[in-house]
Tab-separated table of C-alpha atoms in Angstrom:
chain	number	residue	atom	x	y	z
A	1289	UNK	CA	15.544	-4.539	-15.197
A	1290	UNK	CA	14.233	-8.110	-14.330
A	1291	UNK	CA	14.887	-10.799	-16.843
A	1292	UNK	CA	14.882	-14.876	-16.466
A	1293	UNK	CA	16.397	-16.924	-19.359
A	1294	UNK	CA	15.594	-20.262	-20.424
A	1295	UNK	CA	17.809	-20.829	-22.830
A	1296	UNK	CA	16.741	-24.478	-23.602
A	1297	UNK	CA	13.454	-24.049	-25.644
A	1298	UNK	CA	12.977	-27.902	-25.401
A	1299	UNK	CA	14.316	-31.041	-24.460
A	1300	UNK	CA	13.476	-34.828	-25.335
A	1301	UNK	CA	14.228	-37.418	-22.972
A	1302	UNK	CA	13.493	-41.136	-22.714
A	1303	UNK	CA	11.652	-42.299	-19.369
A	1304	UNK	CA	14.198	-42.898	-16.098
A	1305	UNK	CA	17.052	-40.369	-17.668
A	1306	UNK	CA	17.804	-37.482	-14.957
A	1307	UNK	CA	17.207	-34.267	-16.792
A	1308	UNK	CA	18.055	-30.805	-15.672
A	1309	UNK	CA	16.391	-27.693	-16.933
A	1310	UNK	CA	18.406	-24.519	-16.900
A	1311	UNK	CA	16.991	-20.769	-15.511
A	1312	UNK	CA	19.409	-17.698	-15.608
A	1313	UNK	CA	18.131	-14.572	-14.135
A	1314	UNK	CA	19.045	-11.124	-13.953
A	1315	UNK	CA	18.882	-8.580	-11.403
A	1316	UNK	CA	20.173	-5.160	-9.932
A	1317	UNK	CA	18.057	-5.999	-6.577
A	1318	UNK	CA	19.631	-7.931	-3.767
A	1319	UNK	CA	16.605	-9.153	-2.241
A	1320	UNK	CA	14.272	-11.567	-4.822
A	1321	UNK	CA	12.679	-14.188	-5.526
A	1322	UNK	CA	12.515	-17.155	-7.587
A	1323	UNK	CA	9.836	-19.266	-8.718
A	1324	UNK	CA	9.073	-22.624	-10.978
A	1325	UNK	CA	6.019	-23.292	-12.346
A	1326	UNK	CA	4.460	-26.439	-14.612
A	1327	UNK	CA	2.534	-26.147	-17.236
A	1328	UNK	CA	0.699	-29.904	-17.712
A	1329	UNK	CA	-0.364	-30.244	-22.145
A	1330	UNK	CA	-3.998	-30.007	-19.919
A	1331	UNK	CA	-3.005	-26.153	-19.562
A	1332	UNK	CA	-3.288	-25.246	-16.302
A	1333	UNK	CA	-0.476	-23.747	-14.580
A	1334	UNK	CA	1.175	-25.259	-11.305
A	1335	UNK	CA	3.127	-23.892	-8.667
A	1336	UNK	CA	6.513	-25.683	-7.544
A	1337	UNK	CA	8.826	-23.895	-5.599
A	1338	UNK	CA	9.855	-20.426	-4.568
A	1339	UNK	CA	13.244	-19.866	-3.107
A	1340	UNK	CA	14.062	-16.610	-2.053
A	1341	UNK	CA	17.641	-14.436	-2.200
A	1342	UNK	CA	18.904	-15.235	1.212
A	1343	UNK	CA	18.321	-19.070	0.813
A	1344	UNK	CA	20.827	-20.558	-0.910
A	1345	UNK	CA	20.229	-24.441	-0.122
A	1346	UNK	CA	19.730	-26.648	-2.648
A	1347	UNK	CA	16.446	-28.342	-2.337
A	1348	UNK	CA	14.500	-31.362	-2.822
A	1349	UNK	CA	11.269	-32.797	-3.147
A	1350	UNK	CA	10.974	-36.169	-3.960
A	1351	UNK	CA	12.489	-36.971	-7.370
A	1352	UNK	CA	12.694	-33.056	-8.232
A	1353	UNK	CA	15.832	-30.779	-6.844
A	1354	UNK	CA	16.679	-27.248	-7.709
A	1355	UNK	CA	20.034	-25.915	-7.234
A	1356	UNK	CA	19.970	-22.302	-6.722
A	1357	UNK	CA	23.762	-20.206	-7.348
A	1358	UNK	CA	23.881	-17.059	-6.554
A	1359	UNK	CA	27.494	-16.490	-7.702
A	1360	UNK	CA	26.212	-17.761	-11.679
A	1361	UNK	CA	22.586	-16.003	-10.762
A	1362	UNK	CA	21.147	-19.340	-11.784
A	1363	UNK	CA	18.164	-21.270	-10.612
A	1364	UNK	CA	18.231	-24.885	-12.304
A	1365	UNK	CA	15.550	-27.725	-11.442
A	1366	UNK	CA	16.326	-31.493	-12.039
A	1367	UNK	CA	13.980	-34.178	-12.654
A	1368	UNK	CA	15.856	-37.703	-11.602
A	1369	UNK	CA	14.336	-40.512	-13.154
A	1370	UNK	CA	12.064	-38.944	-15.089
A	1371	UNK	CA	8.156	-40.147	-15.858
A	1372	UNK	CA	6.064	-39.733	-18.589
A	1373	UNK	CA	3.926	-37.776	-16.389
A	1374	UNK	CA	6.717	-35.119	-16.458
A	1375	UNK	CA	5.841	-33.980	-19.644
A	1376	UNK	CA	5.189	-30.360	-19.361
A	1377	UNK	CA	6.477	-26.721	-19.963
A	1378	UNK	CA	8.516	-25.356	-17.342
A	1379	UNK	CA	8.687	-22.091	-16.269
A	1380	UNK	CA	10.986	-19.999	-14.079
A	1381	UNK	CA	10.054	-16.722	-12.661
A	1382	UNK	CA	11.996	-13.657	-10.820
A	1383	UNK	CA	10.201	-11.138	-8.459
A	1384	UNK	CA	12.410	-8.237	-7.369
A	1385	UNK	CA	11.441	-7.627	-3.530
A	1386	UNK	CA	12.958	-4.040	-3.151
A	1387	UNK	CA	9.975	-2.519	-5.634
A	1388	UNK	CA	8.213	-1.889	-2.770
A	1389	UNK	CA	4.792	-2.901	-3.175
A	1390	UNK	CA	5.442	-3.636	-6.409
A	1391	UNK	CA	3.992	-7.861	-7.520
A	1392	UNK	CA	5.812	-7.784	-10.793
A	1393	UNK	CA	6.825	-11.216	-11.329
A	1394	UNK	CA	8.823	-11.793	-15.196
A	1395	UNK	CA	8.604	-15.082	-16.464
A	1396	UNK	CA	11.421	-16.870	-18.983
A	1397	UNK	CA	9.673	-18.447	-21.992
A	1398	UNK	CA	9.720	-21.810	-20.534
A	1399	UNK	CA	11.184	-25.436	-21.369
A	1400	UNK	CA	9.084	-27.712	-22.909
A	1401	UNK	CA	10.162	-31.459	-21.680
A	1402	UNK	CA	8.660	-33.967	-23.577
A	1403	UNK	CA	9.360	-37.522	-21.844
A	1404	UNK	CA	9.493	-40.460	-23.809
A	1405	UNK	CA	8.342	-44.002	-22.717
B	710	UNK	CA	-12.788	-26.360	-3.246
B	711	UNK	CA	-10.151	-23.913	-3.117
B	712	UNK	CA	-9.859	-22.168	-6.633
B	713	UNK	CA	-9.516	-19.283	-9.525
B	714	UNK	CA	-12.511	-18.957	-11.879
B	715	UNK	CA	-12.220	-17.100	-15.331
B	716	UNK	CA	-14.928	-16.844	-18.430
B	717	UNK	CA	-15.762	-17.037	-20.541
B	718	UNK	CA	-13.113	-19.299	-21.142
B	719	UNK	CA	-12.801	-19.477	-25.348
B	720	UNK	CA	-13.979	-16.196	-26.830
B	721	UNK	CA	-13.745	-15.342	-30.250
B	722	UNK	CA	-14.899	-11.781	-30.827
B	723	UNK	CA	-14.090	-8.905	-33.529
B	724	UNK	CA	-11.534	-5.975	-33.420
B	725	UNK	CA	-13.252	-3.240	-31.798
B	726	UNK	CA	-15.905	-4.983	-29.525
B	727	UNK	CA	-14.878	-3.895	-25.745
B	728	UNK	CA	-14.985	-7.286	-23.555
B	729	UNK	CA	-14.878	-8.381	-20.012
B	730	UNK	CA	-13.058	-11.429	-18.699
B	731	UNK	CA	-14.209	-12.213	-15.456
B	732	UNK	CA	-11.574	-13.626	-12.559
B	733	UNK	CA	-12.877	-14.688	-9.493
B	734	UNK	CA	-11.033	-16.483	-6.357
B	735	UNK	CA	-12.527	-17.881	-3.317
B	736	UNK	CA	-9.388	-18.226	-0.644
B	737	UNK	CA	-9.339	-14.395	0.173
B	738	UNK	CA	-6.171	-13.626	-1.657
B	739	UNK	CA	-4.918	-9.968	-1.435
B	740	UNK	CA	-2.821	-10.258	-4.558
B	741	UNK	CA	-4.107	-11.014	-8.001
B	742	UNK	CA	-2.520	-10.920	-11.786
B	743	UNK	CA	-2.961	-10.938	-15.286
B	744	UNK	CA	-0.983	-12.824	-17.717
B	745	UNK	CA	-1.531	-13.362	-21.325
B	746	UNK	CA	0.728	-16.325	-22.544
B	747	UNK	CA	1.772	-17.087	-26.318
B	748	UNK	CA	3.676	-19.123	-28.111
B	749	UNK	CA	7.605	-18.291	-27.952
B	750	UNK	CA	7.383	-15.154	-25.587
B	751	UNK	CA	6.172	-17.382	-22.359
B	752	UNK	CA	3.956	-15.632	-19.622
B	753	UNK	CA	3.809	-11.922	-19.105
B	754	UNK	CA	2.101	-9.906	-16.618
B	755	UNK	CA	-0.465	-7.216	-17.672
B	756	UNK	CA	-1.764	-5.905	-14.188
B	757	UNK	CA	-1.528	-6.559	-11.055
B	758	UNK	CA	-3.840	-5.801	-7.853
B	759	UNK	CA	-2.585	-5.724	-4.400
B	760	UNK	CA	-5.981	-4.582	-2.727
B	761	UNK	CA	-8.951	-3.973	-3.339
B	762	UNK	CA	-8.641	-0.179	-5.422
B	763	UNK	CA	-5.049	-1.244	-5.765
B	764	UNK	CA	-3.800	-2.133	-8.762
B	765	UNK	CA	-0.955	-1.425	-10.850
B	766	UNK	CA	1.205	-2.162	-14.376
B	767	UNK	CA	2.803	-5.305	-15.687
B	768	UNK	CA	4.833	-5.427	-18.521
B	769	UNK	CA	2.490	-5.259	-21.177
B	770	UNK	CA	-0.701	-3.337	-20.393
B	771	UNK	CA	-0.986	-1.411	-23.384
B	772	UNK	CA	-4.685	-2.035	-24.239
B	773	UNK	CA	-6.310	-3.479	-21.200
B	774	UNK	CA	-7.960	-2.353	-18.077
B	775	UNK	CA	-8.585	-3.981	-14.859
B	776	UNK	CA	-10.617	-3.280	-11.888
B	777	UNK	CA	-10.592	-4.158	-7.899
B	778	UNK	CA	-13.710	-3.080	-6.727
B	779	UNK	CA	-14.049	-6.906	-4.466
B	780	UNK	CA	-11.167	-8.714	-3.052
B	781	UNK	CA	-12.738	-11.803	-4.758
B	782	UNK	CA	-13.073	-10.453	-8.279
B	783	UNK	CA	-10.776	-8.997	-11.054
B	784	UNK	CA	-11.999	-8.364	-14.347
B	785	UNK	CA	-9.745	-7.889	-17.193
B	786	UNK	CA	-11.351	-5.582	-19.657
B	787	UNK	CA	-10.383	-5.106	-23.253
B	788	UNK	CA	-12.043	-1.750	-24.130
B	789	UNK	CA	-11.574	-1.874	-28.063
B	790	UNK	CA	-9.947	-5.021	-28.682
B	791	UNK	CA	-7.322	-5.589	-31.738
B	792	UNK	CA	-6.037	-9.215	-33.566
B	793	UNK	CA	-2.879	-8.828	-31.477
B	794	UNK	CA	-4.598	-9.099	-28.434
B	795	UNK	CA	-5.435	-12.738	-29.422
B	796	UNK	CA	-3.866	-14.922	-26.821
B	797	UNK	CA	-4.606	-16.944	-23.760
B	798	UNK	CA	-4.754	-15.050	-20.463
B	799	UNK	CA	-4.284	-16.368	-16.846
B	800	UNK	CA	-5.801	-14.937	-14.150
B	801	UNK	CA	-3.936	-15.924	-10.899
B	802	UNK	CA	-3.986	-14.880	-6.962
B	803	UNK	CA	-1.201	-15.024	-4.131
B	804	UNK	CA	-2.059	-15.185	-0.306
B	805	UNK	CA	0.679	-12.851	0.450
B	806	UNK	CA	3.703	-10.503	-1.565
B	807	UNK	CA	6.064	-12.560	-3.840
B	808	UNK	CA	4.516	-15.961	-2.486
B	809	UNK	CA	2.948	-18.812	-5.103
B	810	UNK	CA	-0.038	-18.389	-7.284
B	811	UNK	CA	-2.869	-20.150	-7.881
B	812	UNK	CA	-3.804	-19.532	-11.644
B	813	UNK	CA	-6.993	-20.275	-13.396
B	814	UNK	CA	-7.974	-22.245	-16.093
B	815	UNK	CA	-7.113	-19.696	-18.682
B	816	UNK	CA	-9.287	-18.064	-21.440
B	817	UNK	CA	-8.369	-18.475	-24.901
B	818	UNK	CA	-9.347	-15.019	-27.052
B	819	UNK	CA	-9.567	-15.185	-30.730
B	820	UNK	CA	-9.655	-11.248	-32.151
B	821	UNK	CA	-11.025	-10.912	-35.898
């Protein structure tokens, strides 16, 4: 069965510190996919990346990265020089592709950065 | 303005009172979900639609219904609801399999 792990429930830092948030996943599939989502203290949910099995290149997007490792089935996002406006909750999420038609998508339990000025 | 809709959006209703929670999304999305979220446990999926009459299990469905009768629309019903059901549930859609979601605003249910 599906199951993501964020073992870091939350993390303090202090404005301009690099921070990394961690996402382990497990899965019997070969073929998945991963996903990170923000959750703003407004409450809406926002979509950040999805990086399927096959891709294995690290990517980035302007201050964020995530470093995806198939051989430690993890899926970890950094924040360099973090901003107040990073605050959020953090989730990762793992879709198994060979359900078939199946859309289940498990979510960890998320990482709640706080970022301090 | 592309976007999910849910309401009511705070609900505070008694154990045993069936409900609707209305989900509507105007980009055409095939794919739609259910999520209830609470504190410690993180998001988990209730239903999920693929079409319109398809639509299958999450994780935790125990309790709820859902209906595709419109692409547009997915209603989350709660036929005889119970104080564990009290969470906050996110409707979201996908343009295609396993790609992002857009979620809505989220609707905060209070069970007495």
């Amino acid at each position: 069965a599906q199951k993501v792990t964020q073992a870091q429930t939350e993390i303090s830092v202090v404005e301009k510190e690099d921070v990394t948030l961690d996402c382990v996943y497990e899965t019997r599939d070969t073929t998945y996919y991963l996903f990170w989502y923000k959750q703003p203290p407004s409450g809406e949910l926002v979509f950040l990346i999805r990086r399927n099995s096959f891709d294995e290149q690290n990517e980035i997007s302007g201050r964020y990265s995530w470093n995806f490792q198939k051989s430690t089935s993890s899926f970890n996002f950094t924040i360099t020089a973090s901003q107040v406006v990073d605050s959020a909750v953090y989730f990762c999420a793992l879709s198994e592709a060979s359900q078939g038609g199946s859309e289940k998508l498990v979510f960890g339990k998320g990482t709640k950065l706080t970022v301090n000025p | 303005e592309a976007q999910v809709t849910q309401n009511p959006r705070y609900l505070i209703t008694v154990t045993g009172k069936k409900l609707t929670v209305t989900c509507s999304q105007n980009m055409n999305h095939e794919y739609m979900s259910w999520y209830r979220q609470d504190p410690g446990l993180g998001l988990r999926q209730i239903y999920y639609s693929m079409n319109v009459e398809v639509t299958d299990k999450g994780d935790v469905p125990e309790g709820y219904k859902v209906s595709r009768k419109e692409k547009r629309n997915f209603p989350l019903i709660l036929e005889s609801p119970s104080p564990n059901q009290t969470s906050l549930y996110f409707c979201a859609s996908s343009a295609r399999r396993r790609s992002a979601q857009y979620f809505g605003p989220g609707t905060r249910l209070l069970v007495l």
